[in-house]
Coordinates of C-alpha atoms in Angstrom, one line a residue:
Chain Q
M31 CA 0.9 18.4 10.6
I32 CA 1.4 16.9 7.2
R33 CA -0.3 13.7 8.2
D34 CA -3.4 15.7 9.1
V35 CA -4.2 16.6 5.5
T36 CA -7.7 15.5 4.8
L37 CA -8.0 16.9 1.2
G38 CA -8.6 14.1 -1.2
R39 CA -9.2 11.5 1.5
F40 CA -12.2 9.3 1.5
L41 CA -13.8 8.4 4.9
E42 CA -15.9 5.3 5.2
G43 CA -19.4 6.3 6.4
D44 CA -23.1 5.8 6.0
G45 CA -24.5 9.4 5.8
V46 CA -27.0 10.5 3.2
L47 CA -24.3 12.2 1.1
Y48 CA -22.7 8.8 0.6
K49 CA -25.8 7.6 -1.1
L50 CA -25.8 10.3 -3.8
D51 CA -24.5 9.6 -7.3
P52 CA -21.0 11.1 -7.8
R53 CA -22.4 13.1 -10.8
T54 CA -25.0 14.7 -8.5
K55 CA -22.3 15.6 -5.9
L56 CA -20.0 17.0 -8.5
M57 CA -22.8 19.2 -10.0
G58 CA -23.9 20.1 -6.5
L59 CA -20.4 21.2 -5.6
L60 CA -20.1 23.3 -8.8
L61 CA -23.5 25.0 -8.2
Y62 CA -22.7 25.6 -4.5
I63 CA -19.3 27.2 -5.3
V64 CA -21.1 29.4 -7.9
S65 CA -23.7 30.3 -5.2
L66 CA -21.0 31.2 -2.8
F67 CA -19.6 33.7 -5.3
V68 CA -23.0 35.1 -6.3
F69 CA -24.6 36.0 -2.9
K70 CA -24.4 39.6 -1.8
T71 CA -26.3 40.1 1.4
W72 CA -26.4 38.7 4.9
L73 CA -29.3 36.6 3.9
G74 CA -27.3 34.9 1.2
F75 CA -24.4 34.5 3.6
T76 CA -26.7 32.9 6.2
L77 CA -28.3 30.6 3.6
T78 CA -25.1 29.3 2.2
L79 CA -23.7 28.7 5.8
V80 CA -26.9 26.9 6.9
F81 CA -26.8 24.9 3.7
F82 CA -23.3 23.8 4.4
L83 CA -24.1 22.9 8.0
V84 CA -27.1 20.8 6.9
L85 CA -24.8 19.0 4.3
R86 CA -22.2 18.4 7.0
K87 CA -24.9 16.9 9.3
L88 CA -26.1 14.7 6.4
S89 CA -22.6 13.5 5.8
K90 CA -22.2 12.5 9.5
I91 CA -18.5 13.7 9.3
S92 CA -17.3 15.5 12.5
F93 CA -16.8 19.2 12.3
R94 CA -13.4 18.8 13.9
Y95 CA -12.3 16.5 11.0
M96 CA -13.6 19.1 8.5
L97 CA -11.6 21.8 10.2
K98 CA -8.4 19.7 9.7
G99 CA -9.0 20.1 6.0
L100 CA -8.5 23.9 6.4
K101 CA -4.9 23.5 7.7
P102 CA -3.1 23.2 4.4
V103 CA -4.9 26.2 2.9
F104 CA -5.0 28.2 6.1
F105 CA -2.1 30.5 5.1
I106 CA -3.5 31.0 1.6
I107 CA -6.9 32.1 3.0
L108 CA -5.1 34.3 5.6
F109 CA -3.0 35.9 2.9
A110 CA -6.0 36.5 0.6
T111 CA -7.9 38.0 3.5
I112 CA -5.0 40.4 4.4
L113 CA -4.6 41.3 0.7
N114 CA -8.3 42.1 0.6
V115 CA -8.0 44.4 3.6
I116 CA -4.8 46.1 2.3
L117 CA -6.2 46.6 -1.2
G118 CA -8.8 49.0 0.1
Q119 CA -11.5 46.6 1.1
S120 CA -12.5 48.7 4.1
D121 CA -16.0 47.2 4.4
W122 CA -15.6 44.4 7.0
T123 CA -18.8 42.8 5.8
K124 CA -17.3 42.2 2.4
T125 CA -14.1 40.9 3.9
L126 CA -16.0 38.4 6.0
F127 CA -18.0 37.3 2.9
T128 CA -14.8 36.8 0.9
L129 CA -13.4 34.8 3.8
W130 CA -16.5 32.6 3.9
R131 CA -16.5 32.1 0.2
M132 CA -13.0 30.6 0.3
I133 CA -13.6 28.6 3.5
G134 CA -17.0 27.4 2.1
A135 CA -15.4 26.3 -1.2
V136 CA -12.7 24.3 0.7
F137 CA -15.3 22.8 3.1
A138 CA -17.6 21.8 0.2
S139 CA -14.8 20.3 -1.8
N140 CA -13.7 18.4 1.3
L141 CA -17.2 17.1 1.8
L142 CA -17.2 15.7 -1.8
T143 CA -13.9 13.9 -1.4
L144 CA -14.6 12.6 2.1
T145 CA -17.9 11.1 1.0
T146 CA -16.9 9.9 -2.5
R147 CA -14.3 7.4 -3.5
P148 CA -11.7 8.7 -5.9
R149 CA -12.8 6.2 -8.5
E150 CA -16.4 7.4 -8.2
I151 CA -15.3 11.0 -8.7
S152 CA -13.3 10.1 -11.8
D153 CA -16.2 8.0 -13.1
G154 CA -18.6 10.8 -12.5
L155 CA -16.3 13.3 -14.2
E156 CA -15.8 10.9 -17.1
K157 CA -19.5 10.5 -17.5
G158 CA -20.2 14.2 -17.0
L159 CA -17.6 15.3 -19.5
S160 CA -18.2 12.5 -22.0
F161 CA -19.6 15.1 -24.5
L162 CA -16.0 16.5 -24.8
S163 CA -14.9 13.2 -26.5
I164 CA -16.7 14.5 -29.6
I165 CA -13.8 16.9 -30.0
H166 CA -11.4 14.1 -29.2
F167 CA -10.6 15.4 -25.7
P168 CA -9.1 12.5 -23.7
V169 CA -11.8 12.4 -21.1
H170 CA -11.1 8.9 -19.8
E171 CA -7.3 9.7 -19.5
L172 CA -8.1 12.9 -17.6
A173 CA -10.5 11.0 -15.2
T174 CA -7.8 8.3 -14.6
I175 CA -5.2 10.9 -13.8
I176 CA -7.5 12.6 -11.3
S177 CA -8.4 9.3 -9.8
L178 CA -4.7 8.3 -9.4
A179 CA -3.8 11.7 -8.0
F180 CA -6.5 11.3 -5.3
R181 CA -5.3 7.7 -4.6
F182 CA -1.7 8.8 -4.1
I183 CA -2.5 11.7 -1.8
P184 CA -2.6 9.6 1.4
I185 CA 0.5 7.6 0.3
L186 CA 2.5 10.7 -0.5
T187 CA 1.5 12.5 2.7
E188 CA 2.6 9.4 4.6
E189 CA 5.9 9.5 2.7
A190 CA 6.3 13.2 3.4
G191 CA 5.8 12.4 7.1
R192 CA 8.5 9.8 6.9
V193 CA 10.9 12.2 5.1
I194 CA 10.3 14.8 7.8
D195 CA 11.0 12.3 10.6
A196 CA 14.1 11.1 8.8
Q197 CA 15.4 14.7 8.3
K198 CA 14.6 15.6 11.9
S199 CA 16.4 12.6 13.2
R200 CA 19.5 13.9 11.3
G201 CA 19.3 17.2 13.1
S202 CA 17.2 19.2 10.6
K203 CA 15.1 21.9 12.2
I204 CA 12.0 21.6 10.0
G205 CA 9.2 23.9 10.9
E206 CA 11.3 25.9 13.4
G207 CA 12.5 29.5 13.4
K208 CA 11.2 32.5 11.4
I209 CA 9.1 32.2 8.2
V210 CA 12.1 32.4 5.9
D211 CA 13.8 29.6 7.9
K212 CA 10.6 27.5 7.7
A213 CA 10.4 28.1 3.9
K214 CA 14.1 27.1 3.5
S215 CA 13.6 23.9 5.5
I216 CA 10.9 22.7 3.1
M217 CA 13.5 22.0 0.4
P218 CA 15.0 18.9 2.0
I219 CA 11.5 17.5 2.1
I220 CA 10.4 18.5 -1.3
I221 CA 13.4 17.0 -3.2
P222 CA 13.2 13.4 -1.8
L223 CA 9.5 13.5 -2.0
F224 CA 9.6 14.4 -5.7
I225 CA 12.2 11.7 -6.5
S226 CA 10.0 9.2 -4.6
A227 CA 6.9 10.3 -6.5
F228 CA 8.7 10.0 -9.9
R229 CA 9.9 6.5 -8.9
R230 CA 6.4 5.5 -7.8
S231 CA 4.8 6.9 -11.0
D232 CA 7.3 5.0 -13.1
E233 CA 6.5 1.7 -11.5
L234 CA 2.8 2.5 -11.5
A235 CA 2.9 3.2 -15.3
L236 CA 4.7 -0.1 -15.9
A237 CA 2.2 -2.0 -13.7
M238 CA -0.7 -0.4 -15.6
D239 CA 0.9 -1.3 -18.9
S240 CA 1.4 -4.9 -17.6
R241 CA -2.3 -5.0 -16.8
L242 CA -3.1 -4.0 -20.4
Y243 CA -4.2 -0.4 -19.7
G244 CA -4.7 1.4 -23.0
S245 CA -4.5 -1.8 -25.1
G246 CA -8.0 -1.6 -26.5
K247 CA -11.5 -0.6 -25.7
R248 CA -12.2 -0.7 -22.0
S249 CA -15.4 -1.8 -20.3
V250 CA -16.8 -0.4 -17.1
W251 CA -17.6 -2.9 -14.4
K252 CA -19.8 -0.8 -12.1
K253 CA -22.5 1.2 -13.8
M254 CA -23.6 4.5 -12.3
E255 CA -27.3 4.8 -11.7
Y256 CA -29.3 7.7 -10.5
S257 CA -31.8 7.1 -7.7
K258 CA -34.7 9.2 -6.3
I259 CA -32.4 10.9 -3.8
D260 CA -30.3 12.3 -6.7
I261 CA -33.4 14.2 -8.0
Y262 CA -33.7 15.9 -4.6
G263 CA -30.0 16.6 -4.7
Y264 CA -30.2 18.4 -8.1
M265 CA -33.4 20.2 -7.0
V266 CA -31.8 21.6 -3.8
S267 CA -28.6 22.6 -5.6
V268 CA -30.5 24.4 -8.3
L269 CA -32.8 26.0 -5.8
M270 CA -29.8 27.3 -3.8
L271 CA -28.3 28.9 -6.9
A272 CA -31.6 30.4 -7.8
L273 CA -32.0 31.9 -4.3
M274 CA -28.5 33.4 -4.5
I275 CA -29.2 34.9 -7.9
I276 CA -32.4 36.5 -6.4
D277 CA -30.2 37.7 -3.5
R278 CA -27.8 39.4 -5.8
C279 CA -30.3 40.8 -8.3
V280 CA -33.4 41.6 -6.3
L281 CA -32.4 42.2 -2.7
Chain T
M20 CA 0.4 -23.2 -22.4
A21 CA 3.1 -20.7 -22.9
D22 CA 6.8 -21.5 -23.2
I23 CA 9.2 -18.5 -23.0
V24 CA 12.3 -18.5 -25.0
L25 CA 15.1 -15.9 -24.7
D26 CA 17.8 -16.2 -27.4
N27 CA 21.1 -14.4 -27.0
C28 CA 19.4 -11.3 -25.4
F29 CA 21.4 -8.1 -24.8
Y30 CA 19.9 -5.1 -23.1
S31 CA 21.3 -1.7 -22.5
Y32 CA 19.5 1.4 -21.0
S33 CA 21.6 3.7 -23.0
N34 CA 22.2 3.5 -26.8
S35 CA 25.6 2.2 -26.2
L36 CA 25.8 -1.5 -26.0
E37 CA 29.0 -1.2 -24.0
E38 CA 26.9 -0.5 -20.8
K39 CA 25.0 -3.8 -21.0
V40 CA 22.6 -4.7 -18.3
L41 CA 22.0 -8.1 -19.9
S42 CA 24.6 -9.7 -22.0
G43 CA 23.8 -12.7 -24.2
V44 CA 21.2 -14.2 -22.0
S45 CA 19.6 -17.4 -23.4
L46 CA 17.0 -19.1 -21.5
R47 CA 14.0 -21.5 -22.0
V48 CA 11.2 -21.5 -19.6
E49 CA 8.9 -24.5 -20.0
A50 CA 5.2 -24.1 -19.4
G51 CA 4.2 -25.2 -15.9
S52 CA 7.7 -24.8 -14.4
F53 CA 8.7 -22.9 -11.3
I54 CA 11.9 -21.0 -11.7
S55 CA 13.7 -18.8 -9.2
V56 CA 16.1 -16.1 -10.5
I57 CA 18.7 -14.9 -8.0
G58 CA 21.7 -12.7 -8.3
P59 CA 23.4 -9.7 -6.6
N60 CA 22.0 -6.2 -7.0
G61 CA 22.5 -4.8 -10.5
S62 CA 22.8 -8.3 -12.0
G63 CA 19.9 -7.7 -14.4
K64 CA 17.1 -9.6 -12.7
S65 CA 14.5 -6.9 -12.9
T66 CA 15.5 -6.1 -16.5
L67 CA 15.0 -9.7 -17.4
A68 CA 11.6 -9.7 -15.8
K69 CA 10.5 -6.7 -17.9
L70 CA 11.7 -8.3 -21.1
L71 CA 9.4 -11.3 -20.5
N72 CA 6.2 -9.5 -21.1
G73 CA 7.4 -6.9 -23.5
L74 CA 7.7 -3.9 -21.2
Y75 CA 11.3 -3.7 -22.4
I76 CA 12.4 -4.9 -25.9
P77 CA 15.9 -6.4 -26.0
S78 CA 18.6 -4.2 -27.7
S79 CA 19.5 -7.4 -29.6
G80 CA 18.3 -11.0 -29.5
I81 CA 14.8 -12.5 -29.3
V82 CA 12.2 -12.9 -26.6
E83 CA 9.3 -15.2 -27.6
V84 CA 6.3 -16.1 -25.6
D85 CA 4.4 -19.1 -27.0
G86 CA 6.1 -18.3 -30.4
L87 CA 5.1 -14.6 -30.3
S88 CA 8.0 -12.2 -30.5
T89 CA 8.0 -9.2 -28.2
R90 CA 9.5 -7.2 -31.1
E91 CA 6.2 -7.2 -32.9
K92 CA 4.0 -4.4 -31.4
K93 CA 0.8 -6.2 -32.4
N94 CA 1.8 -9.2 -30.2
I95 CA 2.2 -7.2 -27.0
P96 CA -1.4 -7.3 -25.7
Q97 CA -1.5 -11.0 -26.4
I98 CA 1.9 -11.5 -24.6
R99 CA 0.7 -9.5 -21.6
R100 CA -2.4 -11.6 -21.3
K101 CA -0.2 -14.7 -21.1
V102 CA 2.6 -13.2 -18.9
A103 CA 1.7 -11.2 -15.9
L104 CA 4.3 -9.2 -14.0
L105 CA 4.2 -8.2 -10.4
F106 CA 6.5 -5.6 -9.0
Q107 CA 8.2 -5.1 -5.6
N108 CA 6.1 -2.4 -4.0
P109 CA 2.4 -3.3 -3.9
D110 CA 1.4 0.3 -3.2
N111 CA 2.8 1.4 -6.5
Q112 CA 0.6 -1.0 -8.5
I113 CA -2.7 -0.7 -6.8
V114 CA -5.0 1.4 -9.0
G115 CA -8.5 0.9 -7.5
D116 CA -10.1 2.4 -4.4
T117 CA -11.3 -0.9 -3.1
V118 CA -9.9 -4.4 -3.2
E119 CA -12.5 -5.5 -5.8
D120 CA -12.2 -2.4 -7.9
D121 CA -8.4 -2.9 -8.2
T122 CA -8.9 -6.6 -9.1
A123 CA -11.4 -5.5 -11.8
F124 CA -8.9 -3.1 -13.4
G125 CA -7.3 -5.7 -15.7
P126 CA -10.5 -7.4 -16.9
E127 CA -11.9 -3.9 -17.6
N128 CA -8.9 -3.2 -19.7
L129 CA -9.6 -6.4 -21.6
G130 CA -13.1 -5.0 -22.4
L131 CA -14.9 -8.0 -20.8
D132 CA -18.6 -7.9 -20.0
R133 CA -19.8 -7.2 -16.4
D134 CA -20.7 -10.8 -15.6
E135 CA -17.3 -12.1 -16.7
I136 CA -15.6 -9.3 -14.7
T137 CA -17.6 -10.2 -11.6
K138 CA -16.7 -13.9 -12.0
R139 CA -13.0 -13.2 -12.5
V140 CA -12.9 -10.7 -9.5
E141 CA -14.5 -13.3 -7.2
D142 CA -12.3 -16.2 -8.5
S143 CA -9.1 -14.2 -8.1
L144 CA -9.9 -12.8 -4.7
S145 CA -10.9 -16.2 -3.4
K146 CA -7.7 -17.7 -4.7
V147 CA -5.7 -15.3 -2.6
G148 CA -8.0 -15.3 0.3
L149 CA -9.2 -11.7 0.1
L150 CA -12.8 -12.3 -0.9
E151 CA -14.1 -11.2 2.5
K152 CA -12.2 -7.9 2.2
R153 CA -13.4 -7.1 -1.3
K154 CA -15.1 -3.9 -0.2
M155 CA -12.2 -2.6 1.8
S156 CA -9.8 0.1 0.8
P157 CA -6.3 -1.2 -0.2
N158 CA -4.8 1.4 2.2
T159 CA -6.2 -0.6 5.1
L160 CA -4.6 -3.9 4.2
S161 CA -1.4 -5.3 5.7
G162 CA 1.8 -5.6 3.5
G163 CA 1.1 -9.3 2.9
E164 CA -2.5 -8.6 2.0
K165 CA -1.4 -5.9 -0.4
A166 CA 1.0 -8.3 -2.1
R167 CA -1.9 -10.9 -2.3
L168 CA -4.1 -8.2 -3.8
G169 CA -1.4 -7.6 -6.4
I170 CA -1.5 -11.3 -7.3
A171 CA -5.3 -11.2 -7.5
G172 CA -5.0 -8.2 -9.9
V173 CA -2.9 -10.1 -12.3
L174 CA -4.7 -13.4 -11.8
A175 CA -7.9 -11.7 -13.0
L176 CA -6.2 -11.4 -16.4
N177 CA -6.1 -15.2 -16.4
P178 CA -2.4 -15.4 -17.3
E179 CA -0.4 -18.6 -17.9
V180 CA 2.9 -17.2 -16.5
L181 CA 3.4 -15.2 -13.3
V182 CA 6.6 -13.2 -13.1
L183 CA 7.3 -11.8 -9.6
D184 CA 10.0 -9.2 -9.5
E185 CA 11.0 -9.2 -5.9
A186 CA 7.4 -9.1 -4.9
T187 CA 8.1 -10.4 -1.5
A188 CA 11.0 -8.1 -0.7
M189 CA 9.0 -5.6 1.3
L190 CA 7.1 -8.2 3.3
D191 CA 7.6 -9.5 6.8
P192 CA 8.2 -13.3 7.2
E193 CA 4.5 -14.0 7.7
G194 CA 3.6 -12.0 4.6
R195 CA 6.3 -13.9 2.6
K196 CA 4.9 -17.2 3.7
E197 CA 1.4 -16.2 2.7
V198 CA 2.6 -15.3 -0.8
M199 CA 4.8 -18.4 -1.2
A200 CA 1.8 -20.6 -0.2
I201 CA -0.3 -19.0 -2.9
L202 CA 2.5 -19.4 -5.5
Q203 CA 2.8 -23.1 -4.6
D204 CA -0.9 -23.5 -5.1
L205 CA -0.9 -21.7 -8.4
W206 CA 2.0 -23.8 -9.7
K207 CA 1.1 -27.2 -8.3
Y208 CA -2.7 -27.3 -8.7
Q209 CA -3.5 -24.7 -11.3
G210 CA -0.7 -25.3 -13.7
K211 CA 0.7 -21.8 -13.8
T212 CA 4.3 -21.1 -14.7
I213 CA 6.0 -19.2 -11.9
I214 CA 9.2 -17.1 -12.4
L215 CA 10.2 -15.8 -9.0
I216 CA 12.9 -13.1 -8.8
T217 CA 14.1 -12.9 -5.3
H218 CA 16.7 -11.9 -2.8
H219 CA 15.5 -14.5 -0.2
P220 CA 17.4 -17.8 -0.8
E221 CA 14.9 -19.7 1.3
E222 CA 12.2 -19.0 -1.3
T223 CA 14.1 -20.7 -4.1
I224 CA 13.6 -24.1 -2.6
Y225 CA 9.9 -23.9 -3.3
G226 CA 10.7 -24.1 -7.0
E227 CA 12.3 -26.7 -9.2
R228 CA 15.0 -24.7 -11.0
I229 CA 17.3 -21.8 -10.2
V230 CA 18.9 -19.4 -12.6
V231 CA 21.8 -17.3 -11.2
L232 CA 22.5 -14.0 -12.8
D233 CA 25.6 -11.9 -12.4
K234 CA 26.6 -8.8 -14.3
G235 CA 24.0 -9.5 -16.9
E236 CA 25.1 -13.1 -17.6
I237 CA 23.7 -16.4 -16.5
K238 CA 26.3 -18.0 -14.2
L239 CA 24.4 -21.0 -13.1
D240 CA 21.2 -22.7 -14.3
G241 CA 20.0 -26.0 -13.0
S242 CA 17.8 -27.8 -10.6
V243 CA 17.7 -26.5 -7.0
A244 CA 20.0 -29.4 -5.9
E245 CA 22.5 -28.8 -8.8
V246 CA 22.8 -25.1 -8.1
Y247 CA 23.2 -25.4 -4.3
R248 CA 25.8 -28.1 -4.8
K249 CA 27.9 -25.3 -6.4
S250 CA 27.7 -23.3 -3.2
E251 CA 31.2 -22.0 -3.6
T252 CA 30.2 -20.1 -6.8
L253 CA 27.2 -18.7 -5.0
K254 CA 29.3 -17.5 -2.1
K255 CA 31.8 -15.9 -4.5
L256 CA 28.9 -13.9 -6.0
G257 CA 28.0 -12.8 -2.5
L258 CA 24.8 -14.7 -2.4
E259 CA 23.4 -16.3 0.7
L260 CA 22.3 -19.9 1.0
P261 CA 19.1 -21.1 2.4
P262 CA 19.5 -22.0 6.2
Y263 CA 19.0 -25.8 5.6
V264 CA 21.5 -25.8 2.8
E265 CA 24.0 -23.9 5.0
L266 CA 23.5 -26.4 7.8
S267 CA 23.7 -29.5 5.6
L268 CA 26.9 -28.2 4.0
L269 CA 28.5 -27.9 7.5
L270 CA 27.3 -31.4 8.4
K271 CA 28.6 -32.7 5.1
E272 CA 32.0 -31.0 5.8
K273 CA 32.1 -32.8 9.2
G274 CA 31.2 -36.1 7.5
V275 CA 27.9 -36.4 9.3
I276 CA 25.9 -36.6 6.1
D277 CA 26.7 -37.3 2.4
D278 CA 24.5 -34.8 0.6
I279 CA 22.9 -31.4 1.0
A280 CA 19.4 -30.8 2.2
F281 CA 16.9 -28.0 1.5
D282 CA 14.4 -28.5 4.3
S283 CA 13.6 -30.7 7.3
S284 CA 12.0 -33.3 5.1
S285 CA 15.2 -33.8 3.1
L286 CA 17.6 -33.4 6.0
C287 CA 15.9 -35.9 8.4
P288 CA 16.4 -39.0 6.0
L289 CA 20.0 -38.0 5.5
L290 CA 20.6 -38.0 9.2
E291 CA 18.6 -41.1 9.8
S292 CA 20.6 -43.1 7.3
K293 CA 23.7 -42.2 9.3
I294 CA 22.4 -43.0 12.8

């Protein structure tokens, strides 16, 4: 199951979403998530759902692959939904809306990472947050950390898979038994994974030092440029949010 | 061209000099040479590699690259431009999402303009035979290709010296051959200095000099022939010999040949002279 994690993975493709500038996609994601938490009626629910389905179609990523992305957060969503019901949310419509808000946010985030290379996301963030450098916020460092974190997701999930296989081959019953047993069996995976991650990060830091990272002013090889399609991207995202505000305030 | 000089270098990971990883290492690496460093695990090979481009500073003693001491902080960027270091696991040193992005990482850190970066990326990738795969994700490359990408990444810095810290350790024989062919080309035809730290004895015959480390000290230092003639010392240290050296030692013991050989081209004349 660990190898099925799609979060943070980039998938080669040629859908329309791939052609958008990362800044447009980041802003679009932000506005979409806000829209998800703004709508109040069935109309808003339907619009956000249709909007997501259209985006999915434009990305040309299979719905089955998107569903895989829900696996790691399935229990969190389930837990939140149960809490919602227990804490007096007797209105099933609202529970369904809450459920969709969480699933929609995960789906939309997945769409971003599946159609955008980690480096593009970090470059987009760096550019988008560049105004923070006025207050000496380390924007570039933050963007690099995010980019590296994304890059190492597939490597560490592979490694987790190997650790699980190794522990299973030594008789460990990972993922078997009751929930408490399942939780306990995670420890023999987590510890070696952490040790490995620390070793990797140490070597990565040395390699980056060797390649003169942080030794002076950096230049950027690939310049980000908006195209016509980005204007449509911004317009649609803003329109979606505007409609959701109307949905909340007027309807 | 950069000469590297280590003078009486000691290194300890703790503050106490009693637990020394390197102990009085003195070494001179002439520009344009190909040196292999071998030794058992824990002999200090990787520490030595990290001293060469200022990642580690010796506890005592001096490391100088082209006259620049690694003790001076201001010299470090210049030293790292001259001496590039490649580590064992290629996955742990790849930073970019595509082959070309990763190669551009070093030149970007140098603050070069776009045209120069493009030129360096293309040059480096063509030197290691990865130009056609420039748009691919590093995750899709084979082990050998990832190691070649690592070499391209440091070549883009246009270094004079390449230090490979067991960079072929995780590769299959085919991948190792690919890397060794590139190193030969860089050394013979492009004048780069190569310092190869390795556990594979057969790789040492590609070079011209071997340094043997044990417990932080240099036990042997000489030409490939000189070192392998002292095979008893190597065996005492638990080090393997290249297959041709092993074979020629056996033949010499039986009186079939008079000297040792490192490959087929040196073994055949020895045999022919006796037939």
